[in-house]
Amino acid sequence: QVQLAESGGGLVQAGGSLRLSCVASGRTFSRYAMGWFRQAPGKERDFVAAINWNGGGTSYADSVKGRFTISRDNAKNTVYLQMNTLKPEDTAVYYCAAVPALGVVTGPKLYRSWGQGTQVTVSA
């Protein structure tokens, strides 16, 4: 398994942008599919975006399509989530996750490793 550490969360006004980063430990990052999930208070953890091993394939939740972009830099063991045109309903703790796979993985139960999460708060 890999160890994951997210950063980049914070407080932003509606319409603003944030870029989340997730750094993975180990030397086999390119063997992992990566995903971003979020959990608002009192709600389940929801899928946000996922990316395959080399960045050639991605998937997004309908609620973030056209606003969020997932990307990765295997040389830096890092996956990113660029979030634009943020809305108050995007407020949540955001988690990155990893699973040893080549394709795009969207189901949270399929992921093996999780970060500690980073809070994103969008004010109206």
mmCIF file of C-alpha atoms in Angstrom:
data_model
loop_
_atom_site.group_PDB
_atom_site.id
_atom_site.type_symbol
_atom_site.label_atom_id
_atom_site.label_comp_id
_atom_site.label_asym_id
_atom_site.label_seq_id
_atom_site.Cartn_x
_atom_site.Cartn_y
_atom_site.Cartn_z
ATOM 1 C CA GLN A 1 0.000 0.000 0.000
ATOM 2 C CA VAL A 2 0.974 3.626 -0.399
ATOM 3 C CA GLN A 3 0.760 6.437 2.108
ATOM 4 C CA LEU A 4 -1.170 9.466 0.881
ATOM 5 C CA ALA A 5 -1.114 13.066 2.054
ATOM 6 C CA GLU A 6 -3.504 15.721 0.753
ATOM 7 C CA SER A 7 -2.999 19.477 0.836
ATOM 8 C CA GLY A 8 -4.439 22.606 -0.703
ATOM 9 C CA GLY A 9 -7.807 22.838 0.995
ATOM 10 C CA GLY A 10 -9.131 26.034 2.502
ATOM 11 C CA LEU A 11 -11.854 28.660 2.542
ATOM 12 C CA VAL A 12 -12.874 30.248 -0.753
ATOM 13 C CA GLN A 13 -15.781 32.320 -1.987
ATOM 14 C CA ALA A 14 -18.268 30.917 -4.445
ATOM 15 C CA GLY A 15 -16.925 31.177 -7.960
ATOM 16 C CA GLY A 16 -13.353 30.839 -6.791
ATOM 17 C CA SER A 17 -10.770 28.127 -7.388
ATOM 18 C CA LEU A 18 -8.604 25.764 -5.389
ATOM 19 C CA ARG A 19 -6.026 23.165 -6.348
ATOM 20 C CA LEU A 20 -5.720 20.083 -4.210
ATOM 21 C CA SER A 21 -2.587 17.955 -4.222
ATOM 22 C CA CYS A 22 -2.035 14.422 -3.006
ATOM 23 C CA VAL A 23 1.490 13.084 -2.610
ATOM 24 C CA ALA A 24 2.059 9.346 -2.455
ATOM 25 C CA SER A 25 4.935 7.521 -0.822
ATOM 26 C CA GLY A 26 6.831 4.738 -2.523
ATOM 27 C CA ARG A 27 8.383 4.119 -5.910
ATOM 28 C CA THR A 28 5.474 2.422 -7.672
ATOM 29 C CA PHE A 29 3.051 5.328 -7.951
ATOM 30 C CA SER A 30 2.565 4.754 -11.671
ATOM 31 C CA ARG A 31 1.063 1.340 -10.926
ATOM 32 C CA TYR A 32 -1.836 2.918 -9.066
ATOM 33 C CA ALA A 33 -5.143 4.273 -10.233
ATOM 34 C CA MET A 34 -6.039 7.361 -8.233
ATOM 35 C CA GLY A 35 -9.274 8.966 -7.180
ATOM 36 C CA TRP A 36 -10.710 11.929 -5.332
ATOM 37 C CA PHE A 37 -13.738 11.590 -3.072
ATOM 38 C CA ARG A 38 -15.535 13.988 -0.768
ATOM 39 C CA GLN A 39 -17.663 13.746 2.334
ATOM 40 C CA ALA A 40 -19.936 16.471 3.640
ATOM 41 C CA PRO A 41 -21.179 16.414 7.252
ATOM 42 C CA GLY A 42 -23.865 13.790 7.740
ATOM 43 C CA LYS A 43 -23.460 12.404 4.221
ATOM 44 C CA GLU A 44 -21.742 9.444 2.636
ATOM 45 C CA ARG A 45 -18.374 9.646 0.925
ATOM 46 C CA ASP A 46 -19.026 10.437 -2.730
ATOM 47 C CA PHE A 47 -16.963 9.940 -5.854
ATOM 48 C CA VAL A 48 -15.559 13.136 -7.392
ATOM 49 C CA ALA A 49 -12.968 12.176 -10.007
ATOM 50 C CA ALA A 50 -10.618 9.374 -10.970
ATOM 51 C CA ILE A 51 -7.612 8.917 -13.224
ATOM 52 C CA ASN A 52 -5.850 5.899 -14.668
ATOM 53 C CA TRP A 53 -2.186 5.001 -14.227
ATOM 54 C CA ASN A 54 -0.763 7.332 -16.895
ATOM 55 C CA GLY A 55 -3.336 10.110 -16.961
ATOM 56 C CA GLY A 56 -4.792 8.990 -20.268
ATOM 57 C CA GLY A 57 -8.168 8.167 -18.810
ATOM 58 C CA THR A 58 -10.363 10.128 -16.432
ATOM 59 C CA SER A 59 -13.873 10.062 -15.017
ATOM 60 C CA TYR A 60 -15.923 12.690 -13.182
ATOM 61 C CA ALA A 61 -19.072 12.892 -11.141
ATOM 62 C CA ASP A 62 -21.816 14.723 -13.026
ATOM 63 C CA SER A 63 -21.874 17.413 -10.355
ATOM 64 C CA VAL A 64 -18.281 18.488 -11.106
ATOM 65 C CA LYS A 65 -17.973 17.904 -14.848
ATOM 66 C CA GLY A 66 -16.678 20.982 -16.627
ATOM 67 C CA ARG A 67 -15.516 22.558 -13.336
ATOM 68 C CA PHE A 68 -12.989 20.105 -11.876
ATOM 69 C CA THR A 69 -9.949 18.552 -13.530
ATOM 70 C CA ILE A 70 -7.957 15.610 -12.216
ATOM 71 C CA SER A 71 -4.364 15.135 -13.331
ATOM 72 C CA ARG A 72 -1.221 13.365 -12.188
ATOM 73 C CA ASP A 73 2.539 13.698 -12.367
ATOM 74 C CA ASN A 74 4.099 10.278 -11.918
ATOM 75 C CA ALA A 75 7.579 11.775 -11.672
ATOM 76 C CA LYS A 76 6.432 13.653 -8.566
ATOM 77 C CA ASN A 77 4.197 10.894 -7.147
ATOM 78 C CA THR A 78 1.390 13.436 -7.087
ATOM 79 C CA VAL A 79 -2.232 13.622 -8.181
ATOM 80 C CA TYR A 80 -4.037 16.946 -8.440
ATOM 81 C CA LEU A 81 -7.609 18.165 -8.401
ATOM 82 C CA GLN A 82 -8.089 21.591 -9.947
ATOM 83 C CA MET A 83 -11.424 22.975 -8.790
ATOM 84 C CA ASN A 84 -12.894 25.969 -10.576
ATOM 85 C CA THR A 85 -16.198 27.822 -10.283
ATOM 86 C CA LEU A 86 -16.655 26.439 -6.785
ATOM 87 C CA LYS A 87 -20.110 26.329 -5.268
ATOM 88 C CA PRO A 88 -21.220 26.171 -1.612
ATOM 89 C CA GLU A 89 -22.404 22.602 -2.236
ATOM 90 C CA ASP A 90 -18.783 21.635 -2.945
ATOM 91 C CA THR A 91 -18.035 22.145 0.747
ATOM 92 C CA ALA A 92 -16.692 18.870 2.160
ATOM 93 C CA VAL A 93 -13.622 17.030 3.310
ATOM 94 C CA TYR A 94 -11.787 15.855 0.194
ATOM 95 C CA TYR A 95 -9.885 12.572 0.212
ATOM 96 C CA CYS A 96 -7.517 11.077 -2.291
ATOM 97 C CA ALA A 97 -7.315 7.329 -2.683
ATOM 98 C CA ALA A 98 -5.165 4.774 -4.464
ATOM 99 C CA VAL A 99 -5.605 1.245 -5.755
ATOM 100 C CA PRO A 100 -3.138 -0.934 -7.678
ATOM 101 C CA ALA A 101 -4.826 -0.903 -11.075
ATOM 102 C CA LEU A 102 -4.197 0.380 -14.588
ATOM 103 C CA GLY A 103 -7.684 1.576 -15.486
ATOM 104 C CA VAL A 104 -10.018 4.230 -14.112
ATOM 105 C CA VAL A 105 -11.613 3.162 -10.824
ATOM 106 C CA THR A 106 -14.667 5.012 -9.534
ATOM 107 C CA GLY A 107 -16.059 2.853 -6.743
ATOM 108 C CA PRO A 108 -14.869 3.885 -3.272
ATOM 109 C CA LYS A 109 -14.997 0.327 -1.946
ATOM 110 C CA LEU A 110 -12.403 -0.709 -4.530
ATOM 111 C CA TYR A 111 -9.736 1.626 -3.187
ATOM 112 C CA ARG A 112 -7.093 0.287 -0.799
ATOM 113 C CA SER A 113 -5.311 3.380 0.510
ATOM 114 C CA TRP A 114 -6.751 6.689 1.692
ATOM 115 C CA GLY A 115 -5.339 10.021 2.762
ATOM 116 C CA GLN A 116 -6.374 11.875 5.907
ATOM 117 C CA GLY A 117 -8.463 14.410 3.989
ATOM 118 C CA THR A 118 -8.365 18.159 3.485
ATOM 119 C CA GLN A 119 -11.231 20.527 4.241
ATOM 120 C CA VAL A 120 -12.701 22.635 1.449
ATOM 121 C CA THR A 121 -15.203 25.301 2.467
ATOM 122 C CA VAL A 122 -16.989 27.439 -0.109
ATOM 123 C CA SER A 123 -18.834 30.477 1.197
ATOM 124 C CA ALA A 124 -21.856 31.912 -0.578
#
